[in-house]
Backbone as a chain_set.jsonl record, in Angstrom:
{"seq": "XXXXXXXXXXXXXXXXXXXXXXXXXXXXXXXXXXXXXXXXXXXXXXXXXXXXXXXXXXXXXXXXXXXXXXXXXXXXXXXXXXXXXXXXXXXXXXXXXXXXXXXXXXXXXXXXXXXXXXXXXXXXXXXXXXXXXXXXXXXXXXXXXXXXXXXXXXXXXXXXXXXXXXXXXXXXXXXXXXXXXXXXXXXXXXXXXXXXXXXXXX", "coords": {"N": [[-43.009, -7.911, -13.231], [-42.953, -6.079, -15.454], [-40.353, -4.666, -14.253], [-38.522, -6.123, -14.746], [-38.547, -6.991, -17.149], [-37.574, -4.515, -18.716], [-35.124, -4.039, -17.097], [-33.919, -5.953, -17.946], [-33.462, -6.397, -20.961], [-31.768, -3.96, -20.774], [-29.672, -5.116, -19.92], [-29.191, -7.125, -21.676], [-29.163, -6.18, -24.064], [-26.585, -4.732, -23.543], [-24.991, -7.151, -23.137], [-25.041, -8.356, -25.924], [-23.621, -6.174, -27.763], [-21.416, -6.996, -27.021], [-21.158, -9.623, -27.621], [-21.046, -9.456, -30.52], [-18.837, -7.501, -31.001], [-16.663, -8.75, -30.377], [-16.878, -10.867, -31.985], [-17.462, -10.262, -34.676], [-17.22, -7.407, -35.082], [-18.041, -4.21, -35.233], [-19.721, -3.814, -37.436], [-21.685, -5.717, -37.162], [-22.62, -5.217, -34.805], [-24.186, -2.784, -35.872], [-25.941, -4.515, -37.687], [-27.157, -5.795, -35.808], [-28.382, -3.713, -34.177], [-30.488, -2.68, -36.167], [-32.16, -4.933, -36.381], [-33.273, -4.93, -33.896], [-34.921, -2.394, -33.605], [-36.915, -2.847, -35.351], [-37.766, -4.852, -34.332], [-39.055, -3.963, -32.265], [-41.045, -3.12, -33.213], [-42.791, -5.11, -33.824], [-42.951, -6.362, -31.492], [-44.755, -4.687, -30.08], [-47.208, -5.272, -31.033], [-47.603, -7.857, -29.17], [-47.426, -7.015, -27.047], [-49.017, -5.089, -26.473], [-51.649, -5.851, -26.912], [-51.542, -8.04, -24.944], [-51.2, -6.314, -22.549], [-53.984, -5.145, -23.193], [-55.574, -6.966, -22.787], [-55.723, -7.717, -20.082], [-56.62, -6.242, -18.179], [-59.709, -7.418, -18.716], [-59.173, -9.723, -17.978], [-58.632, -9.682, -14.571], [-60.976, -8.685, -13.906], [-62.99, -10.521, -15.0], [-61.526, -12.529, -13.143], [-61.499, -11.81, -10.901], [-64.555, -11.006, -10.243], [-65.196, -13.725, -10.287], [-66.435, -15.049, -12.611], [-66.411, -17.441, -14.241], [-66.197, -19.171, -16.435], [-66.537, -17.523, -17.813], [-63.593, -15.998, -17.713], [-62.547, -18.232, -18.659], [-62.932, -18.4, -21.501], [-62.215, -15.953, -22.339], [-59.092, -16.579, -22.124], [-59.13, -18.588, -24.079], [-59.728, -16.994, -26.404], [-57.911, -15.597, -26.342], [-55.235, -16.64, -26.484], [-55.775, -18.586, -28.851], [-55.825, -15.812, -30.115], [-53.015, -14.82, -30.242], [-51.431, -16.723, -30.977], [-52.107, -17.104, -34.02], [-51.46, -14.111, -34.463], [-48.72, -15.094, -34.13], [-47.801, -17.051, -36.186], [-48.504, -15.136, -38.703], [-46.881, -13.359, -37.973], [-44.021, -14.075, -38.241], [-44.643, -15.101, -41.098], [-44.436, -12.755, -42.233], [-42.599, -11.093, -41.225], [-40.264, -12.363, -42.415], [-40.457, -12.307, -45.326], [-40.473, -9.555, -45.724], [-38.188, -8.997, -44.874], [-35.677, -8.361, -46.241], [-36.546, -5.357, -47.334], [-37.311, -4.087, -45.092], [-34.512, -3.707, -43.878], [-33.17, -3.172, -46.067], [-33.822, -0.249, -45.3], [-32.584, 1.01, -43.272], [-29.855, 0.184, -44.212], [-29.081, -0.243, -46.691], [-27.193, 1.23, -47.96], [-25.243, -0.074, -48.048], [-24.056, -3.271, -48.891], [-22.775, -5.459, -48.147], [-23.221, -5.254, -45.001], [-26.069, -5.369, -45.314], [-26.698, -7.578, -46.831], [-25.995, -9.354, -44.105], [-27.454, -8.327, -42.429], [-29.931, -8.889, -43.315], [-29.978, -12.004, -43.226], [-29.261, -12.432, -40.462], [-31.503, -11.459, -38.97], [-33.562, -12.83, -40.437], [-33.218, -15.1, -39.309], [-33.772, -14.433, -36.677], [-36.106, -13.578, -36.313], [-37.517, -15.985, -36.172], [-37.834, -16.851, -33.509], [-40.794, -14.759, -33.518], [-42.558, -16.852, -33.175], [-42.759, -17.996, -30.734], [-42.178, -15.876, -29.013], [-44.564, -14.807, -28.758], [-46.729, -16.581, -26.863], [-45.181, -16.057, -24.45], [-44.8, -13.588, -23.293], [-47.645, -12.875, -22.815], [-48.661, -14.925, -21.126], [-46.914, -14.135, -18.887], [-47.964, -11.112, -18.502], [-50.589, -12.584, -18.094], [-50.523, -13.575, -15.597], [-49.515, -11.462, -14.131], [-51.971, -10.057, -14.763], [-53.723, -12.358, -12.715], [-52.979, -11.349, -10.156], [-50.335, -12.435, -9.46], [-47.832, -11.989, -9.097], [-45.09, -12.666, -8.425], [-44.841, -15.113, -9.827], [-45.718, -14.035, -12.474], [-43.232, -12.376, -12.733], [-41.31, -14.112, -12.657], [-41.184, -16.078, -14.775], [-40.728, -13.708, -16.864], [-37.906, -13.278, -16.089], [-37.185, -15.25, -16.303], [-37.227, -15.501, -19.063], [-36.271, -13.323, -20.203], [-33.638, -12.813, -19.145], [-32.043, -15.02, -17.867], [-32.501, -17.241, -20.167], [-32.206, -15.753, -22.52], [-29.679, -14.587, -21.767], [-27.58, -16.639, -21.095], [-27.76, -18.127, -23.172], [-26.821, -15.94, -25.561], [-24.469, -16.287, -24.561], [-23.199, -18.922, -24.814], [-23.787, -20.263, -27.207], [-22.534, -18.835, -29.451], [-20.025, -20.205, -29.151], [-20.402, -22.054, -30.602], [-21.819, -21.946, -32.619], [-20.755, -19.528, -33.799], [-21.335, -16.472, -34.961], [-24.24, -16.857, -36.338], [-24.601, -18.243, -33.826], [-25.416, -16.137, -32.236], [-27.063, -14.77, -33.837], [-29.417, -16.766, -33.772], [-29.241, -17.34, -30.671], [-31.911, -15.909, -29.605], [-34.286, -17.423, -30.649], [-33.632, -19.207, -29.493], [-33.354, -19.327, -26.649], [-36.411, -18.204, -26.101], [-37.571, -20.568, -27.3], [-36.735, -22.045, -24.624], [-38.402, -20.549, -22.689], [-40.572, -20.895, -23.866], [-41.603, -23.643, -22.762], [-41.436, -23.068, -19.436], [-43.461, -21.435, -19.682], [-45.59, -22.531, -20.383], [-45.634, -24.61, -19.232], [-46.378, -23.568, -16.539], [-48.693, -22.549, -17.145], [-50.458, -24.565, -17.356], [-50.132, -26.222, -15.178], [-51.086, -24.313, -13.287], [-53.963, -24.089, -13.983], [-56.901, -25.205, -12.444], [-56.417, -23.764, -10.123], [-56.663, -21.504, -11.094], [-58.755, -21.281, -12.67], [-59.396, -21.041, -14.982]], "CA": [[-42.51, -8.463, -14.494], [-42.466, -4.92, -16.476], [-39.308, -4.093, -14.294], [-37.613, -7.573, -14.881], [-38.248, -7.022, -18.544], [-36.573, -3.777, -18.672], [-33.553, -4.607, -16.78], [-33.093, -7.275, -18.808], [-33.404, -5.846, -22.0], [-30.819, -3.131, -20.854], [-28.227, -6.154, -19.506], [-29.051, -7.853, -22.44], [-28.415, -5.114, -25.156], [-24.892, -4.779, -23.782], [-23.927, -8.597, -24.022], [-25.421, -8.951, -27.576], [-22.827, -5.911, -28.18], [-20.036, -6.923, -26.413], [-20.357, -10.955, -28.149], [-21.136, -9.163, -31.606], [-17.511, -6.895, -31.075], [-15.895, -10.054, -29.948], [-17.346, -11.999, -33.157], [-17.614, -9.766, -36.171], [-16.881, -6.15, -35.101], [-18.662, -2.945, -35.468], [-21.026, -4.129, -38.645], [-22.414, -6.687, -36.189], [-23.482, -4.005, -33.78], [-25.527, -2.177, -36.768], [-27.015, -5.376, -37.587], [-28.455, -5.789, -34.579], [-29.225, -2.483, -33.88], [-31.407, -2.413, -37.072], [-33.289, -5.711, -35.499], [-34.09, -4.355, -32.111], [-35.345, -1.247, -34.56], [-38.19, -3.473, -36.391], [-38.877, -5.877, -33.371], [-40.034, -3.182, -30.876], [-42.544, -2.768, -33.889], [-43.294, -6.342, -33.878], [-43.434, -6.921, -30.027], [-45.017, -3.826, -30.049], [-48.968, -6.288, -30.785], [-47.97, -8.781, -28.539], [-47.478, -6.279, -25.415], [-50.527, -4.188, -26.443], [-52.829, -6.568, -26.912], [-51.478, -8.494, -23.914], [-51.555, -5.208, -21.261], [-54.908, -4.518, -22.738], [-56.621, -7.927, -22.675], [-55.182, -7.98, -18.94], [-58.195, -5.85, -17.064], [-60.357, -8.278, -18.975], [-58.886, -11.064, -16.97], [-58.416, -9.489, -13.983], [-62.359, -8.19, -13.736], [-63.525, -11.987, -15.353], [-61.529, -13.205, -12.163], [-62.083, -11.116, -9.263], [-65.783, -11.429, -10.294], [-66.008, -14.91, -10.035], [-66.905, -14.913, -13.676], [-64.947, -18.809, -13.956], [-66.354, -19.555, -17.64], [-66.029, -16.192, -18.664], [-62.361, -16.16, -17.664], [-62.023, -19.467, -19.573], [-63.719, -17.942, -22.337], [-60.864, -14.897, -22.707], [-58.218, -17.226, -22.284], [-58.693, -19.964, -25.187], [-59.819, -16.403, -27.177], [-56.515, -14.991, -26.426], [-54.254, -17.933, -27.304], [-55.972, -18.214, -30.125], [-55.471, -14.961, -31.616], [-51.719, -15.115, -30.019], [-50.937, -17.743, -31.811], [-52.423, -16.975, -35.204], [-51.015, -13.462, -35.02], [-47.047, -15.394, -34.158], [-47.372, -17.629, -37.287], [-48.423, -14.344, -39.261], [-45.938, -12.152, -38.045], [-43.169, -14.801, -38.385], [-44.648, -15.351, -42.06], [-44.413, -11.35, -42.341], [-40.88, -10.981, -41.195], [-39.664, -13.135, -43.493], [-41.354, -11.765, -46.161], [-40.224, -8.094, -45.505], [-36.944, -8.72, -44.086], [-34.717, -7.497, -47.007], [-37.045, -4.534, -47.895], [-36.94, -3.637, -43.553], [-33.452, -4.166, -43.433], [-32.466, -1.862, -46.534], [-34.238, 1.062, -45.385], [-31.877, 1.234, -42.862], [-28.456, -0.164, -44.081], [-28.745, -0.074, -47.807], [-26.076, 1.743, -48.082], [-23.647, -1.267, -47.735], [-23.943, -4.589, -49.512], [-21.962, -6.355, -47.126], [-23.739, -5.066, -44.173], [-26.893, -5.614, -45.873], [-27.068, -9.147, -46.495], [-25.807, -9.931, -42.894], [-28.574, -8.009, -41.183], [-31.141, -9.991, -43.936], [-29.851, -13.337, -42.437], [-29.852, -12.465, -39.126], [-32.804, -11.247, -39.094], [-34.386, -14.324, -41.245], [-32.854, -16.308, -37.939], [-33.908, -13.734, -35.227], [-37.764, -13.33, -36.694], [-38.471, -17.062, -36.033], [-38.422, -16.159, -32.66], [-41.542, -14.384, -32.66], [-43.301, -17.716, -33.499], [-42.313, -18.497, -29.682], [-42.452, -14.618, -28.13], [-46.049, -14.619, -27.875], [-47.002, -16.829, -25.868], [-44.437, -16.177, -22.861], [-45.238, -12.759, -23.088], [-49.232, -12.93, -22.506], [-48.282, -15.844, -19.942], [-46.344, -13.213, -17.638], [-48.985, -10.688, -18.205], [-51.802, -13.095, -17.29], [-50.242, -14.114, -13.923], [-50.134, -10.217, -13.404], [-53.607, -10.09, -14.246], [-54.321, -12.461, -11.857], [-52.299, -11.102, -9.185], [-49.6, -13.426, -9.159], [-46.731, -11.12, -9.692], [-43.677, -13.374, -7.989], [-45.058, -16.13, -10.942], [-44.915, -13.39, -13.181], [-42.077, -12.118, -12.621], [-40.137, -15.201, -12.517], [-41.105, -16.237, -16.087], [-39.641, -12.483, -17.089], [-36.862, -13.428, -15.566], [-36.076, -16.461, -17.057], [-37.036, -15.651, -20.31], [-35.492, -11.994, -20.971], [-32.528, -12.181, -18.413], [-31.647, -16.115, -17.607], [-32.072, -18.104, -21.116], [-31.282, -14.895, -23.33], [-28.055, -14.186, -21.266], [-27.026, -17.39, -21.484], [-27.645, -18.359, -24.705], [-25.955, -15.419, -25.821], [-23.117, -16.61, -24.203], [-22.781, -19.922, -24.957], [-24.477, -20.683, -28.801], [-21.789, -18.159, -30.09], [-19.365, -20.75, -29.185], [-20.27, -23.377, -31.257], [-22.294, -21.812, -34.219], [-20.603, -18.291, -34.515], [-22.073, -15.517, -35.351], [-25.524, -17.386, -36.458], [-25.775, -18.572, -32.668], [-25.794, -14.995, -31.739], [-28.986, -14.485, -33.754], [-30.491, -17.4, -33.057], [-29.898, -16.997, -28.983], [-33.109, -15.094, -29.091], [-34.838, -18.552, -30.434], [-33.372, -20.747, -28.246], [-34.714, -18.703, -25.026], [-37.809, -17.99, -26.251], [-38.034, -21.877, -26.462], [-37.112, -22.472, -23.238], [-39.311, -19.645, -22.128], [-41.879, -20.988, -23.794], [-41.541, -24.798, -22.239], [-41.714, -22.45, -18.542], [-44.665, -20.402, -20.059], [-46.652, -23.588, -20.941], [-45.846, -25.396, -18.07], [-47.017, -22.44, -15.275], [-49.872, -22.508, -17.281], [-50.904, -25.947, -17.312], [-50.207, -26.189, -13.929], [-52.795, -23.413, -12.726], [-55.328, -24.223, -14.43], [-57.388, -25.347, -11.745], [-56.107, -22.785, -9.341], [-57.262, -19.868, -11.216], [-60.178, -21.772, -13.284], [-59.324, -20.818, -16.858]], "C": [[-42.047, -7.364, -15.443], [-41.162, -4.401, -15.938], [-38.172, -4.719, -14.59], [-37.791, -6.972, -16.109], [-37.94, -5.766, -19.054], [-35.665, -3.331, -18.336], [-33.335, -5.085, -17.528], [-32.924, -6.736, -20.022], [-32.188, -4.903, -22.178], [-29.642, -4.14, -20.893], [-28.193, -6.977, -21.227], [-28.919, -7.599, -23.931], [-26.551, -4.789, -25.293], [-24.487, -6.254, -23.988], [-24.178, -8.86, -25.523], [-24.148, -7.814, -27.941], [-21.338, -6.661, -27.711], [-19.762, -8.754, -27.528], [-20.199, -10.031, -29.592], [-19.632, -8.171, -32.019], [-16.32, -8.173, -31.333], [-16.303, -11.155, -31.48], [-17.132, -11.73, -34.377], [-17.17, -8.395, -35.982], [-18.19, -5.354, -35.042], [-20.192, -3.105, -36.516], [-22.116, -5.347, -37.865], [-23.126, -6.113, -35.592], [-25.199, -3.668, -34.443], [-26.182, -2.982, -36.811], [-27.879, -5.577, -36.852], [-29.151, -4.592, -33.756], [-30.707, -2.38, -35.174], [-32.516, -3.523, -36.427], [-33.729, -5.296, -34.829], [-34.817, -2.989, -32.838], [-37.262, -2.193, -34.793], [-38.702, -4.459, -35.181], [-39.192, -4.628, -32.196], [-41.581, -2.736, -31.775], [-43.301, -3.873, -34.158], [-43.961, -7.281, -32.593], [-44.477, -6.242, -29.963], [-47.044, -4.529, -29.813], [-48.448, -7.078, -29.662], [-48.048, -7.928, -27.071], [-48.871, -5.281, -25.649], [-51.774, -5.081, -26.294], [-52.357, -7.662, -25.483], [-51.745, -7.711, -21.893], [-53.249, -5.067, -21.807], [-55.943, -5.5, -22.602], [-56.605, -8.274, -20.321], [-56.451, -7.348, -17.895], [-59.364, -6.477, -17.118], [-60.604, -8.985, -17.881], [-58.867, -10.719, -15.939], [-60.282, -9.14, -13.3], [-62.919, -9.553, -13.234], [-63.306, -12.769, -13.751], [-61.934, -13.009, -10.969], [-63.881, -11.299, -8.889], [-66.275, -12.974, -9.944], [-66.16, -15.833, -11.061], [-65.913, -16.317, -14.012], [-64.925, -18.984, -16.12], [-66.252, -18.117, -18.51], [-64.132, -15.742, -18.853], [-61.517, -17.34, -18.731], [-62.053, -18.869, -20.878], [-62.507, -17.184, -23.16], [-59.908, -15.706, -23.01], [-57.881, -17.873, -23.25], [-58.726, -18.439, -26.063], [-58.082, -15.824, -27.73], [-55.341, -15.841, -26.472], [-54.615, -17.726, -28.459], [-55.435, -16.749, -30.727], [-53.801, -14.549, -31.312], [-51.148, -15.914, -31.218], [-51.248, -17.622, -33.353], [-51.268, -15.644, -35.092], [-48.833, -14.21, -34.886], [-46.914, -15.836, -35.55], [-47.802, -15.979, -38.612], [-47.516, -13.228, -39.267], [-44.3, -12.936, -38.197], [-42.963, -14.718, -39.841], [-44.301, -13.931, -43.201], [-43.108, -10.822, -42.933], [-40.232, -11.464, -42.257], [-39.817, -12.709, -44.72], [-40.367, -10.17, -46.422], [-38.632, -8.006, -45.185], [-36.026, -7.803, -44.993], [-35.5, -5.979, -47.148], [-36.839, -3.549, -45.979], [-35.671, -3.179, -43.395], [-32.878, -2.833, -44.325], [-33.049, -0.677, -46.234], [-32.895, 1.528, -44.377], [-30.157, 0.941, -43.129], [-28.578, -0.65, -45.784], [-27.779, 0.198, -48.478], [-24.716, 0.791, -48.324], [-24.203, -2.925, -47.812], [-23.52, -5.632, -48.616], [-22.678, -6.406, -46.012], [-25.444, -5.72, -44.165], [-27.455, -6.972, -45.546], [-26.472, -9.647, -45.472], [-27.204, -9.638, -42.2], [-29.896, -8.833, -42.227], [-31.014, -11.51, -43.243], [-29.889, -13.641, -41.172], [-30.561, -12.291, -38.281], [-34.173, -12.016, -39.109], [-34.329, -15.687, -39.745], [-33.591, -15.624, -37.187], [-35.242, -13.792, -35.268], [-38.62, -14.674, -36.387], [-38.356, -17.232, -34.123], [-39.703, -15.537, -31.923], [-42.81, -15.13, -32.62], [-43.748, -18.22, -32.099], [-42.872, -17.254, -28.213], [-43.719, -14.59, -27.902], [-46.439, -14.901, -27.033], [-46.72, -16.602, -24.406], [-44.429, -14.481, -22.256], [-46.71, -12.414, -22.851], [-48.784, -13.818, -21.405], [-47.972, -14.624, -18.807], [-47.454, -12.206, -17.455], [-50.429, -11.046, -18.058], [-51.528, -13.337, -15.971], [-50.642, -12.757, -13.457], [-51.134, -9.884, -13.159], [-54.021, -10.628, -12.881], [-53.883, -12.777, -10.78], [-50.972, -12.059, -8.616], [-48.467, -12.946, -9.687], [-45.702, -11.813, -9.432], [-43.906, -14.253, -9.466], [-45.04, -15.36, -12.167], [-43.68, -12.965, -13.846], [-40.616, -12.894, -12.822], [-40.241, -16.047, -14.354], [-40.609, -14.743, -16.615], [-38.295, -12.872, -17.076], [-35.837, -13.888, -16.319], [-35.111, -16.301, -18.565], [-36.372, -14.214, -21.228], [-34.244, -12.054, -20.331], [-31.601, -13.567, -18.638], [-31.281, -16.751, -19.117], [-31.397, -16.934, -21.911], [-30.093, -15.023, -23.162], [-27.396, -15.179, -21.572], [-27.17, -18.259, -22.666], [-26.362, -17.736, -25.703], [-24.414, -14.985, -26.05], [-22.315, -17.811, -24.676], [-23.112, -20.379, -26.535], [-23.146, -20.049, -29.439], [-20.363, -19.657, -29.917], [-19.11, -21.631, -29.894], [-20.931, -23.414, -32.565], [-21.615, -19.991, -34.663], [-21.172, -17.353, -34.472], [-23.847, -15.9, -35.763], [-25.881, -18.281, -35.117], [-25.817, -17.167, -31.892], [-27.29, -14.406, -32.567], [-29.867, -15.534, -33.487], [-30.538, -17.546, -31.702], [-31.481, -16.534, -28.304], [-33.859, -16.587, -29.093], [-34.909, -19.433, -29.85], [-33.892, -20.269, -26.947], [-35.947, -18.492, -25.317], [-38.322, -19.029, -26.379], [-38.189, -22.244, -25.383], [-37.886, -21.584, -22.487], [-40.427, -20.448, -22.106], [-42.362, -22.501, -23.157], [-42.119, -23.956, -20.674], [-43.091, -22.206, -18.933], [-45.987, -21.497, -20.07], [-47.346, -24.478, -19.306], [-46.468, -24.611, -16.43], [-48.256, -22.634, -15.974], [-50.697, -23.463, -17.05], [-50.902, -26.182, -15.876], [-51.089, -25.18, -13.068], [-53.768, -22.861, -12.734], [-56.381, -23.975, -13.77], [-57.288, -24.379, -10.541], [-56.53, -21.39, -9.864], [-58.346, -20.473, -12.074], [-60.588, -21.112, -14.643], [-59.153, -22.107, -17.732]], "O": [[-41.038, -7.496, -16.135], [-40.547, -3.698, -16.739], [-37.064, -4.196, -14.703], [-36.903, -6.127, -16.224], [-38.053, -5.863, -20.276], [-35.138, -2.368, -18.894], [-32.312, -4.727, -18.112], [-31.713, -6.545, -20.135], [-31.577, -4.842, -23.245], [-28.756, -4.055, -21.744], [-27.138, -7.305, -21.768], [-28.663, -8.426, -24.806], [-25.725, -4.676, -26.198], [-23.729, -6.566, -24.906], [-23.439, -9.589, -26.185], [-23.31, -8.457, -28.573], [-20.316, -6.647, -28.398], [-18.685, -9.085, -28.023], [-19.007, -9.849, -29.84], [-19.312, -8.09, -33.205], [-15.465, -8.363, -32.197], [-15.719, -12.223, -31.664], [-16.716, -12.553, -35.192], [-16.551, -8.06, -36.992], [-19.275, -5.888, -34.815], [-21.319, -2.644, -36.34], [-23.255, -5.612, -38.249], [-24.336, -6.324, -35.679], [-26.366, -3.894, -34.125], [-27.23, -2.836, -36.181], [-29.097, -5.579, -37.03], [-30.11, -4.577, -32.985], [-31.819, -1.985, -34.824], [-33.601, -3.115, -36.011], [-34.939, -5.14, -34.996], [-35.558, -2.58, -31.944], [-38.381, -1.943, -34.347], [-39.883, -4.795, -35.091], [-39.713, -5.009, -31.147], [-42.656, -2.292, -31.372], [-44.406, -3.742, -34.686], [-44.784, -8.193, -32.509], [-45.472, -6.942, -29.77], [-47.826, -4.334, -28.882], [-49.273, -6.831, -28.782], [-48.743, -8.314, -26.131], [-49.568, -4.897, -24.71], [-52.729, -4.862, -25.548], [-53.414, -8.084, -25.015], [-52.124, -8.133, -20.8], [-53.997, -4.86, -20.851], [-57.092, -5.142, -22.342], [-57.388, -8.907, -19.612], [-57.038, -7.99, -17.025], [-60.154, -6.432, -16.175], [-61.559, -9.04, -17.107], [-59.3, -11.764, -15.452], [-60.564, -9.482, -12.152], [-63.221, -9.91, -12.095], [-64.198, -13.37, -13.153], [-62.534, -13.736, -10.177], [-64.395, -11.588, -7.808], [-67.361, -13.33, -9.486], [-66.104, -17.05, -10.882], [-64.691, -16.167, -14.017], [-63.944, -18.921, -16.862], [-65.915, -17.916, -19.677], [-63.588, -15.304, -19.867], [-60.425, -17.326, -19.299], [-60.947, -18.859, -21.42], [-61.977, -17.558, -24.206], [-59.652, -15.743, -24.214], [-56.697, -17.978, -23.572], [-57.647, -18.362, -26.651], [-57.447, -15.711, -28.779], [-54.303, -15.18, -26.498], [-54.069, -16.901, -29.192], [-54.703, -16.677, -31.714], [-53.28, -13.913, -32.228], [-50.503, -15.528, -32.192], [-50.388, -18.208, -34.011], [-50.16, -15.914, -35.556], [-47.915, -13.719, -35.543], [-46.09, -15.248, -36.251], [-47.0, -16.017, -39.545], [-47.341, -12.392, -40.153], [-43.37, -12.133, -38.26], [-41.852, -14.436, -40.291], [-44.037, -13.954, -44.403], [-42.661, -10.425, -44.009], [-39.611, -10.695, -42.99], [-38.742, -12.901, -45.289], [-39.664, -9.986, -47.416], [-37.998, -6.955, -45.28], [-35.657, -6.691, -44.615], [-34.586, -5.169, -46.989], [-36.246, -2.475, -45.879], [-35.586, -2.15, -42.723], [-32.36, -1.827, -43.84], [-32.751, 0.176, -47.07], [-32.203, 2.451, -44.807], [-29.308, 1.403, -42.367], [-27.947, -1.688, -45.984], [-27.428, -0.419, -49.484], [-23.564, 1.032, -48.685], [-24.66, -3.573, -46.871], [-24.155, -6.682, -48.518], [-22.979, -7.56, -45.707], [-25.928, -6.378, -43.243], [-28.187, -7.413, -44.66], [-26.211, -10.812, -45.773], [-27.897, -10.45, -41.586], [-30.81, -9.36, -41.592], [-32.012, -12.057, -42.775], [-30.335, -14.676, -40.676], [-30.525, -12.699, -37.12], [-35.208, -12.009, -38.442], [-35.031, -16.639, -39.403], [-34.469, -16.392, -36.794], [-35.752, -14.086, -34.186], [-39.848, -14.725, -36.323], [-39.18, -18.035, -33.684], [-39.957, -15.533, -30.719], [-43.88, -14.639, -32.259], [-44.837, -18.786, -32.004], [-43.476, -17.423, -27.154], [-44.072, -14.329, -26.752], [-46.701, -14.081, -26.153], [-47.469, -16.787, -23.446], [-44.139, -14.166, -21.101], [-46.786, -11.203, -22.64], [-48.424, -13.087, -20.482], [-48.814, -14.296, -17.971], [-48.016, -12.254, -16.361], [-51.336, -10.223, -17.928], [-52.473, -13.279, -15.184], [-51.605, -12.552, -12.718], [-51.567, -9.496, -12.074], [-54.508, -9.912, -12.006], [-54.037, -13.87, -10.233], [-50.772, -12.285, -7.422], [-48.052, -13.434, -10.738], [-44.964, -11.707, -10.411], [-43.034, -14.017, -10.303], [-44.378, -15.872, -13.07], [-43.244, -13.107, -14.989], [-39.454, -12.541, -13.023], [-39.235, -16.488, -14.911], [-39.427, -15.004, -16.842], [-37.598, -12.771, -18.086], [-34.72, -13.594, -16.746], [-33.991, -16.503, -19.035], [-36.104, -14.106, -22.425], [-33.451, -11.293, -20.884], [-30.61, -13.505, -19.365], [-30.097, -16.849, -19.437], [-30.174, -16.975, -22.046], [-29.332, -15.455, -24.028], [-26.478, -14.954, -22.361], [-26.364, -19.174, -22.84], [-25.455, -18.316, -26.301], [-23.677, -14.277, -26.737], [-21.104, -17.802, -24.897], [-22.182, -21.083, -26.931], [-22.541, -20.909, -30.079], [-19.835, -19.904, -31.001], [-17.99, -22.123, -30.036], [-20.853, -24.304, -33.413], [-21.988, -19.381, -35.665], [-21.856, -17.412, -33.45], [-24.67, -15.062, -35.392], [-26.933, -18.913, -35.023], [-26.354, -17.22, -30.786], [-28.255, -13.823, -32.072], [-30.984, -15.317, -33.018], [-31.632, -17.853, -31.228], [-32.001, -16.679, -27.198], [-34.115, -17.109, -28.008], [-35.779, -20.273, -29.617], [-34.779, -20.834, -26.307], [-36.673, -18.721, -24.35], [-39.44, -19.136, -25.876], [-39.235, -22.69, -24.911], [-38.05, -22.012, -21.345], [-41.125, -20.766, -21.143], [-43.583, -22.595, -23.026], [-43.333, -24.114, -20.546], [-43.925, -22.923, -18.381], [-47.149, -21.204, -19.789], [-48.388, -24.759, -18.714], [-46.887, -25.23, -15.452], [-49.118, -22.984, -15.168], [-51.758, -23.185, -16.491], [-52.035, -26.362, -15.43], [-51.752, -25.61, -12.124], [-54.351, -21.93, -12.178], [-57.026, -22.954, -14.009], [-58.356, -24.268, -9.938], [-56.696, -20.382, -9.177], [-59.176, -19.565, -12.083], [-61.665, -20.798, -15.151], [-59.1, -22.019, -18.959]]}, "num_chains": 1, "name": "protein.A"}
């Protein structure tokens, strides 16, 4: 899953430039360069605390340990989910003050990357979960099921989102693309889970 989600990230850095040339130009670019800036500091909890709750789970299961495994699991939703609606409520919050450190300089530029931003940040209401999802399968050795939620949700819905939203909302479905895959990620993410329940006894 960690090599799926850095392919994708690379494939999926050049189409966000190439629609954002094709849409708005050059000031588009920055914009979203300044995002991908502030969300690697925002993903930044959900992949730490997801790689390091991961030997947890992986111990809990190999052991046997069934209610202890359960145990981690509801813990780590839970604080998933609290920290999405806090870092959602964050973003929002911060966005202009984030935004001008880097692109102050330009009024125009400015309040684009504040709005697309304000769109792109509700997003990470969604990113949590499908990111702990992929690194629980790894935990518990289930790397193809891994891997294949990666897939979907950094390479498959991104890409095509990216491709197709721009068509019909503009420039505001190029920042919200991220939201709309990270929905359907998280519909995948929910549903692998729910489904092997009983198979791994969380």
């Amino acid at each position: 899953s960690e090599l799926m989600s850095n392919i994708s990230a690379s494939l999926i850095g050049i189409l966000y430039n190439i629609q954002l040339m094709k849409v708005i130009g050059e000031m588009g670019v920055a914009a979203y360069s300044v995002m991908m800036y502030v969300d690697f500091v925002f993903l930044a909890a959900f992949l730490g605390f997801s790689s390091g709750s991961a030997p947890v789970v992986s111990y809990q299961y190999g052991a046997g340990n069934h209610a202890e495994l359960k145990s981690v699991f509801r813990k780590s939703i839970t604080i998933i989910v609290i920290t999405s609606v806090v870092m959602v409520f964050v973003s929002e919050v911060v966005s202009h003050l984030l935004s001008a450190v880097f692109v102050g300089y330009d009024k125009e530029l400015l309040d684009m990357t504040v709005h697309g931003f304000r769109i792109f940040a509700v997003g990470y209401l969604l990113s949590g979960i499908n990111i702990y999802a992929s690194s629980f399968f790894t935990a518990l050795c289930n790397g193809p099921l891994s891997a294949f939620l990666s897939f979907t949700r950094t390479l498959l819905f991104r890409g095509g989102m990216v491709l197709l939203l721009p068509m019909v909302l503009g420039l505001d479905g190029i920042w919200g693309a991220i939201v709309v895959a990270e929905g359907l990620g998280l519909i995948c993410s929910v549903t692998c889970l729910v489904r092997n329940r009983k198979r791994y006894h969380y």
